[in-house]
Amino acid sequence: QILVIGSANADHVMKFEYLPAAGQTLMSRDYRLEQGGKGANQAVACARLAKSGTRTDFICHLGQDSIGDDMRQSWIKDGISTEGISQIAEQSTGTAMIFIGDNGENTIGVAAGANATLSPDDLENHYALFSRAQFLLIQLETPAATVAKALQMAKTFGVTTVLNPAPATALGHDVLKWVDVITPNETEAEALTGVEINHLDDAQMAAQLLHQQGVGIVVITLGSRGAYISSPGFTGLVPALEVQAIDTVAAGDTFNGALVVGLSEGMSIAAAVGFANAASAITVTRQGAQRAIPYRQELSY
Ligand code: ADP
């Protein structure tokens, strides 16, 4: 069983010829409301990619609003267990306003809303979920103290912990000592270690620094190149699939969900990363966040 903890956001996405400047009002080409947020995307990836019979739980805080209701309903359809999902009075569901220019530039404002209210104490209500879990998957869009407490609680329950350290930030030994598997992209690996990732040698140097902090398995995702693994069992690059990418939103989230599903099925780390590359290669060929994430039957695994 897989326990995901993290954020849920309603992404309001508008596309413009060029980004509006301060004081300017512009008509957008296009508007979409997307269900996103790293935690929710990863929970959806786990639920869609796991074999039937594997339970995915998701601990998150939504607002008591219509978008929160819609998210809960669509997650139930995906097979996510709702025990850990709370809708908080007088809070709005996390919201992101995303402006994208034709040249690919973007401007983003985020209101954490209910996500910011997921406190360390709230985790105490979910001992049952921790005790049932085999894996914990968590990211950094929830308050830092909650992330630290979740990792620590998971270790006391004997749960294997997987940290996707996104968005990019530095983390100390006080957090990393609870992490079994870490999955930064290139930017996040640099924020964690100070090593700029250009070549595989750089990835190995960054991984070494994370091993020194007590992290056993380091997986650095490298976009269209695939992912670099540094682990006791396997070290090296697992190449991505060659596809025509049209939208890389939720690629990393699909990768993380798939990686944990693979590990929970007893795959080796190299095999689980191969599975994660295959799943996220499908996501990048589709528009959108959660709606782009594939189902298990789309993969030949
Ligand atoms: P993030 O989206 O978190 O920045 P990456 O860009 O490293 O993370 O992408 C995560 C994973 O998604 C990669 O390791 C790879 O498996 C897959 N991926 C991303 N971009 C592509 C692409 N253009 N073609 C194929 N796979 C891709």
CSV table of C-alpha atoms and ligand atoms in Angstrom, one decimal:
chain,number,residue,atom,x,y,z
A,1,GLN,CA,0.0,0.0,0.0
A,2,ILE,CA,1.1,3.5,-0.9
A,3,LEU,CA,0.6,6.6,1.1
A,4,VAL,CA,1.0,10.0,-0.6
A,5,ILE,CA,1.0,13.2,1.3
A,6,GLY,CA,0.9,16.6,-0.3
A,7,SER,CA,-0.7,19.5,-2.1
A,8,ALA,CA,-3.7,19.9,-4.4
A,9,ASN,CA,-4.1,22.9,-6.5
A,10,ALA,CA,-6.6,24.2,-9.0
A,11,ASP,CA,-4.5,25.6,-11.9
A,12,HIS,CA,-6.1,28.4,-13.8
A,13,VAL,CA,-4.2,28.5,-17.0
A,14,MET,CA,-4.4,31.4,-19.6
A,15,LYS,CA,-2.4,31.6,-22.8
A,16,PHE,CA,-1.4,34.9,-24.3
A,17,GLU,CA,0.5,36.2,-27.3
A,18,TYR,CA,2.8,37.9,-24.8
A,19,LEU,CA,2.5,38.2,-21.0
A,20,PRO,CA,0.6,41.2,-19.7
A,21,ALA,CA,2.8,43.9,-18.1
A,22,ALA,CA,2.0,45.5,-14.7
A,23,GLY,CA,-1.1,47.7,-15.1
A,24,GLN,CA,-2.0,46.1,-18.5
A,25,THR,CA,-5.2,44.1,-19.2
A,26,LEU,CA,-5.0,41.6,-22.1
A,27,MET,CA,-7.5,39.1,-23.5
A,28,SER,CA,-6.1,35.5,-23.3
A,29,ARG,CA,-6.2,33.1,-26.3
A,30,ASP,CA,-7.4,30.3,-24.1
A,31,TYR,CA,-8.4,29.4,-20.6
A,32,ARG,CA,-8.4,26.1,-18.8
A,33,LEU,CA,-9.1,25.0,-15.2
A,34,GLU,CA,-6.7,22.0,-14.5
A,35,GLN,CA,-6.6,19.8,-11.4
A,36,GLY,CA,-2.9,19.9,-10.3
A,37,GLY,CA,-0.7,20.2,-7.3
A,38,LYS,CA,2.3,17.9,-6.9
A,39,GLY,CA,0.8,15.8,-4.2
A,40,ALA,CA,-2.5,15.2,-6.0
A,41,ASN,CA,-0.7,14.5,-9.3
A,42,GLN,CA,1.5,11.9,-7.7
A,43,ALA,CA,-1.5,10.3,-5.9
A,44,VAL,CA,-3.4,10.1,-9.2
A,45,ALA,CA,-0.3,8.6,-10.9
A,46,CYS,CA,0.0,5.9,-8.1
A,47,ALA,CA,-3.7,5.1,-8.3
A,48,ARG,CA,-3.8,4.9,-12.1
A,49,LEU,CA,-0.6,3.0,-12.5
A,50,ALA,CA,-0.9,0.5,-9.6
A,51,LYS,CA,-2.3,-3.0,-10.3
A,52,SER,CA,-5.8,-3.4,-9.0
A,53,GLY,CA,-5.7,-4.4,-5.4
A,54,THR,CA,-3.0,-1.9,-4.4
A,55,ARG,CA,-4.4,0.8,-2.2
A,56,THR,CA,-3.3,4.4,-2.7
A,57,ASP,CA,-4.1,6.7,0.3
A,58,PHE,CA,-3.7,10.5,0.0
A,59,ILE,CA,-3.4,12.8,3.0
A,60,CYS,CA,-4.3,16.4,1.9
A,61,HIS,CA,-6.3,19.4,2.8
A,62,LEU,CA,-8.8,20.8,0.4
A,63,GLY,CA,-11.1,23.8,0.9
A,64,GLN,CA,-14.9,23.5,1.4
A,65,ASP,CA,-15.6,24.8,-2.1
A,66,SER,CA,-16.8,23.4,-5.4
A,67,ILE,CA,-13.4,22.8,-6.8
A,68,GLY,CA,-12.5,20.8,-3.7
A,69,ASP,CA,-15.7,18.7,-4.1
A,70,ASP,CA,-14.8,18.1,-7.8
A,71,MET,CA,-11.3,17.0,-7.0
A,72,ARG,CA,-12.5,14.6,-4.4
A,73,GLN,CA,-15.0,13.1,-6.8
A,74,SER,CA,-12.4,12.7,-9.6
A,75,TRP,CA,-9.9,11.1,-7.3
A,76,ILE,CA,-12.5,8.6,-6.1
A,77,LYS,CA,-13.0,7.6,-9.8
A,78,ASP,CA,-9.3,7.1,-10.1
A,79,GLY,CA,-9.4,4.7,-7.1
A,80,ILE,CA,-7.7,6.9,-4.4
A,81,SER,CA,-8.9,6.1,-0.9
A,82,THR,CA,-10.5,9.1,0.7
A,83,GLU,CA,-9.8,8.5,4.4
A,84,GLY,CA,-6.9,11.0,4.4
A,85,ILE,CA,-8.6,13.7,2.5
A,86,SER,CA,-10.1,16.6,4.6
A,87,GLN,CA,-12.1,19.6,3.4
A,88,ILE,CA,-11.3,22.5,5.8
A,89,ALA,CA,-13.9,25.1,6.7
A,90,GLU,CA,-13.3,28.7,5.7
A,91,GLN,CA,-10.3,27.7,3.5
A,92,SER,CA,-10.1,27.7,-0.2
A,93,THR,CA,-8.6,24.9,-2.1
A,94,GLY,CA,-5.0,25.7,-3.2
A,95,THR,CA,-5.0,27.8,-6.4
A,96,ALA,CA,-2.4,28.7,-9.0
A,97,MET,CA,-2.9,31.5,-11.6
A,98,ILE,CA,-0.7,30.6,-14.5
A,99,PHE,CA,-0.1,32.9,-17.5
A,100,ILE,CA,1.8,31.4,-20.4
A,101,GLY,CA,3.2,33.5,-23.3
A,102,ASP,CA,3.5,32.2,-26.9
A,103,ASN,CA,7.3,32.2,-26.4
A,104,GLY,CA,6.9,29.7,-23.5
A,105,GLU,CA,7.6,32.3,-20.8
A,106,ASN,CA,5.3,32.2,-17.8
A,107,THR,CA,4.2,34.1,-14.7
A,108,ILE,CA,2.6,32.1,-11.8
A,109,GLY,CA,1.0,33.2,-8.6
A,110,VAL,CA,0.1,30.6,-6.0
A,111,ALA,CA,-2.3,30.8,-3.1
A,112,ALA,CA,-1.6,27.8,-0.9
A,113,GLY,CA,-5.0,28.0,0.7
A,114,ALA,CA,-6.0,24.8,2.6
A,115,ASN,CA,-2.6,23.2,1.7
A,116,ALA,CA,-1.0,25.5,4.2
A,117,THR,CA,-3.2,24.2,7.1
A,118,LEU,CA,-1.9,20.6,6.9
A,119,SER,CA,0.1,20.7,10.2
A,120,PRO,CA,2.3,18.1,11.9
A,121,ASP,CA,-0.5,17.6,14.5
A,122,ASP,CA,-2.9,16.6,11.7
A,123,LEU,CA,-0.7,13.6,10.8
A,124,GLU,CA,-1.5,12.2,14.3
A,125,ASN,CA,-5.0,11.5,13.1
A,126,HIS,CA,-3.7,9.2,10.5
A,127,TYR,CA,-1.7,6.6,12.4
A,128,ALA,CA,-3.8,3.9,10.7
A,129,LEU,CA,-2.7,5.0,7.2
A,130,PHE,CA,1.0,5.1,8.3
A,131,SER,CA,0.8,1.7,9.9
A,132,ARG,CA,-0.8,0.1,6.7
A,133,ALA,CA,1.7,1.8,4.3
A,134,GLN,CA,4.6,0.1,2.6
A,135,PHE,CA,5.8,3.4,0.9
A,136,LEU,CA,5.4,7.1,1.7
A,137,LEU,CA,5.7,9.5,-1.3
A,138,ILE,CA,5.9,13.2,-0.3
A,139,GLN,CA,7.0,16.5,-1.9
A,140,LEU,CA,7.7,20.0,-0.6
A,141,GLU,CA,4.5,21.9,-1.3
A,142,THR,CA,3.2,21.2,2.2
A,143,PRO,CA,4.6,23.0,5.3
A,144,ALA,CA,8.2,22.0,6.0
A,145,ALA,CA,7.5,20.9,9.6
A,146,THR,CA,4.7,18.6,8.3
A,147,VAL,CA,7.1,17.1,5.7
A,148,ALA,CA,9.7,16.4,8.4
A,149,LYS,CA,7.2,14.9,10.8
A,150,ALA,CA,5.7,12.7,8.1
A,151,LEU,CA,9.1,11.3,7.1
A,152,GLN,CA,10.0,10.7,10.7
A,153,MET,CA,6.6,9.0,11.5
A,154,ALA,CA,7.0,6.8,8.4
A,155,LYS,CA,10.4,5.6,9.5
A,156,THR,CA,9.1,4.7,13.0
A,157,PHE,CA,6.4,2.6,11.3
A,158,GLY,CA,9.0,0.9,9.1
A,159,VAL,CA,7.7,2.6,5.9
A,160,THR,CA,10.1,3.2,3.0
A,161,THR,CA,10.2,7.0,2.4
A,162,VAL,CA,10.5,8.6,-1.1
A,163,LEU,CA,11.0,12.3,-1.1
A,164,ASN,CA,10.5,14.3,-4.3
A,165,PRO,CA,12.3,17.5,-3.2
A,166,ALA,CA,10.1,19.9,-5.3
A,167,PRO,CA,9.9,22.8,-5.5
A,168,ALA,CA,13.7,23.3,-5.3
A,169,THR,CA,15.1,24.1,-1.9
A,170,ALA,CA,18.1,23.3,0.3
A,171,LEU,CA,17.4,20.6,3.0
A,172,GLY,CA,19.5,19.7,6.0
A,173,HIS,CA,20.5,16.4,7.5
A,174,ASP,CA,17.6,16.7,10.0
A,175,VAL,CA,15.2,16.0,7.1
A,176,LEU,CA,17.5,13.9,4.8
A,177,LYS,CA,18.3,11.4,7.5
A,178,TRP,CA,14.7,10.1,7.2
A,179,VAL,CA,14.8,9.7,3.4
A,180,ASP,CA,15.4,6.4,1.8
A,181,VAL,CA,14.9,7.5,-1.9
A,182,ILE,CA,15.2,11.0,-3.2
A,183,THR,CA,14.1,12.1,-6.7
A,184,PRO,CA,15.3,15.6,-7.6
A,185,ASN,CA,15.3,17.0,-11.1
A,186,GLU,CA,18.4,18.9,-12.2
A,187,THR,CA,17.4,22.2,-10.7
A,188,GLU,CA,16.4,20.5,-7.4
A,189,ALA,CA,19.6,18.5,-7.3
A,190,GLU,CA,21.6,21.7,-7.6
A,191,ALA,CA,19.5,23.4,-4.9
A,192,LEU,CA,20.2,20.5,-2.6
A,193,THR,CA,23.9,20.0,-3.2
A,194,GLY,CA,25.3,23.1,-5.0
A,195,VAL,CA,26.4,21.0,-7.9
A,196,GLU,CA,25.3,22.2,-11.3
A,197,ILE,CA,24.1,19.2,-13.3
A,198,ASN,CA,25.5,19.2,-16.9
A,199,HIS,CA,27.1,15.8,-17.2
A,200,LEU,CA,26.6,12.4,-15.6
A,201,ASP,CA,29.7,13.0,-13.6
A,202,ASP,CA,27.9,16.0,-12.0
A,203,ALA,CA,24.9,13.8,-11.2
A,204,GLN,CA,27.2,11.3,-9.5
A,205,MET,CA,28.9,14.0,-7.5
A,206,ALA,CA,25.5,15.4,-6.4
A,207,ALA,CA,24.3,11.9,-5.6
A,208,GLN,CA,27.5,11.3,-3.5
A,209,LEU,CA,26.7,14.4,-1.4
A,210,LEU,CA,23.2,13.1,-0.8
A,211,HIS,CA,24.5,9.6,0.2
A,212,GLN,CA,26.7,11.4,2.7
A,213,GLN,CA,23.5,12.8,4.3
A,214,GLY,CA,22.2,9.3,4.7
A,215,VAL,CA,20.0,8.9,1.6
A,216,GLY,CA,20.4,5.4,0.3
A,217,ILE,CA,19.0,5.7,-3.3
A,218,VAL,CA,19.3,8.9,-5.4
A,219,VAL,CA,17.4,9.2,-8.7
A,220,ILE,CA,18.1,12.4,-10.6
A,221,THR,CA,15.6,13.0,-13.4
A,222,LEU,CA,17.1,14.5,-16.5
A,223,GLY,CA,14.1,15.4,-18.7
A,224,SER,CA,14.3,13.9,-22.2
A,225,ARG,CA,17.6,12.2,-21.3
A,226,GLY,CA,15.9,9.9,-18.7
A,227,ALA,CA,17.1,9.5,-15.1
A,228,TYR,CA,20.4,8.8,-13.3
A,229,ILE,CA,20.4,6.3,-10.5
A,230,SER,CA,23.0,6.1,-7.7
A,231,SER,CA,22.2,3.2,-5.5
A,232,PRO,CA,23.9,0.1,-3.9
A,233,GLY,CA,22.4,-2.2,-6.5
A,234,PHE,CA,22.8,-0.1,-9.7
A,235,THR,CA,24.5,3.1,-10.7
A,236,GLY,CA,24.0,4.8,-14.1
A,237,LEU,CA,21.7,6.3,-16.6
A,238,VAL,CA,18.3,4.8,-17.5
A,239,PRO,CA,17.5,6.5,-20.8
A,240,ALA,CA,14.1,8.1,-21.5
A,241,LEU,CA,11.8,6.9,-24.3
A,242,GLU,CA,12.0,8.9,-27.5
A,243,VAL,CA,8.6,10.6,-27.9
A,244,GLN,CA,7.3,13.9,-29.4
A,245,ALA,CA,6.8,15.9,-26.2
A,246,ILE,CA,4.1,18.6,-26.4
A,247,ASP,CA,3.6,19.5,-22.7
A,248,THR,CA,5.9,18.4,-19.9
A,249,VAL,CA,3.6,19.4,-17.0
A,250,ALA,CA,3.2,16.5,-14.5
A,251,ALA,CA,6.1,14.6,-16.1
A,252,GLY,CA,8.0,14.5,-12.8
A,253,ASP,CA,4.9,13.7,-10.9
A,254,THR,CA,4.0,10.8,-13.1
A,255,PHE,CA,7.6,9.6,-12.8
A,256,ASN,CA,7.5,9.7,-9.0
A,257,GLY,CA,4.1,7.9,-8.8
A,258,ALA,CA,5.3,5.2,-11.2
A,259,LEU,CA,8.6,4.8,-9.4
A,260,VAL,CA,6.9,4.0,-6.1
A,261,VAL,CA,4.4,1.7,-7.8
A,262,GLY,CA,7.3,-0.2,-9.4
A,263,LEU,CA,9.2,-0.5,-6.1
A,264,SER,CA,6.0,-1.6,-4.3
A,265,GLU,CA,5.7,-4.4,-6.8
A,266,GLY,CA,9.2,-5.6,-6.0
A,267,MET,CA,10.9,-4.2,-9.1
A,268,SER,CA,14.6,-3.4,-8.8
A,269,ILE,CA,15.4,0.3,-8.7
A,270,ALA,CA,16.6,0.2,-12.4
A,271,ALA,CA,13.4,-1.6,-13.5
A,272,ALA,CA,11.2,0.8,-11.5
A,273,VAL,CA,13.0,3.8,-13.1
A,274,GLY,CA,12.4,2.1,-16.5
A,275,PHE,CA,8.7,1.8,-15.7
A,276,ALA,CA,8.7,5.5,-14.5
A,277,ASN,CA,10.4,6.7,-17.7
A,278,ALA,CA,7.8,4.8,-19.8
A,279,ALA,CA,4.9,6.2,-17.8
A,280,SER,CA,6.1,9.8,-17.9
A,281,ALA,CA,6.9,9.5,-21.7
A,282,ILE,CA,3.2,9.1,-22.2
A,283,THR,CA,2.4,12.2,-20.0
A,284,VAL,CA,4.6,14.5,-22.0
A,285,THR,CA,2.7,13.6,-25.2
A,286,ARG,CA,-0.5,15.0,-23.7
A,287,GLN,CA,-1.7,18.4,-22.6
A,288,GLY,CA,-2.6,19.1,-19.0
A,289,ALA,CA,-1.7,17.9,-15.5
A,290,GLN,CA,-3.8,15.2,-14.0
A,291,ARG,CA,-5.7,14.5,-17.2
A,292,ALA,CA,-2.3,13.7,-18.9
A,293,ILE,CA,-1.3,10.9,-16.5
A,294,PRO,CA,-1.7,7.4,-18.0
A,295,TYR,CA,-3.4,4.3,-16.8
A,296,ARG,CA,-1.6,1.0,-16.2
A,297,GLN,CA,-3.3,-0.7,-19.2
A,298,GLU,CA,-1.6,1.9,-21.5
A,299,LEU,CA,1.8,0.5,-20.5
A,300,SER,CA,3.0,-3.0,-21.5
A,301,TYR,CA,4.0,-3.8,-17.9
B,1,ADP,P1,10.4,17.7,-13.9
B,1,ADP,O1,9.1,17.6,-14.7
B,1,ADP,O2,10.1,17.4,-12.4
B,1,ADP,O3,11.2,18.9,-14.1
B,1,ADP,P2,12.0,16.1,-15.6
B,1,ADP,O4,11.9,17.2,-16.6
B,1,ADP,O5,13.4,15.6,-15.3
B,1,ADP,O6,11.3,16.4,-14.3
B,1,ADP,O7,11.2,14.8,-16.2
B,1,ADP,C1,10.8,13.7,-15.4
B,1,ADP,C2,10.8,12.5,-16.3
B,1,ADP,O8,9.9,12.6,-17.3
B,1,ADP,C3,12.1,12.2,-17.0
B,1,ADP,O9,13.0,11.5,-16.1
B,1,ADP,C4,11.7,11.4,-18.2
B,1,ADP,O10,11.5,10.0,-17.8
B,1,ADP,C5,10.3,12.0,-18.5
B,1,ADP,N1,10.4,13.0,-19.5
B,1,ADP,C6,10.5,14.4,-19.4
B,1,ADP,N2,10.6,15.0,-20.6
B,1,ADP,C7,10.7,14.0,-21.5
B,1,ADP,C8,10.8,14.0,-22.9
B,1,ADP,N3,10.9,15.2,-23.7
B,1,ADP,N4,10.7,12.8,-23.6
B,1,ADP,C9,10.6,11.7,-22.9
B,1,ADP,N5,10.5,11.6,-21.6
B,1,ADP,C10,10.5,12.8,-20.9
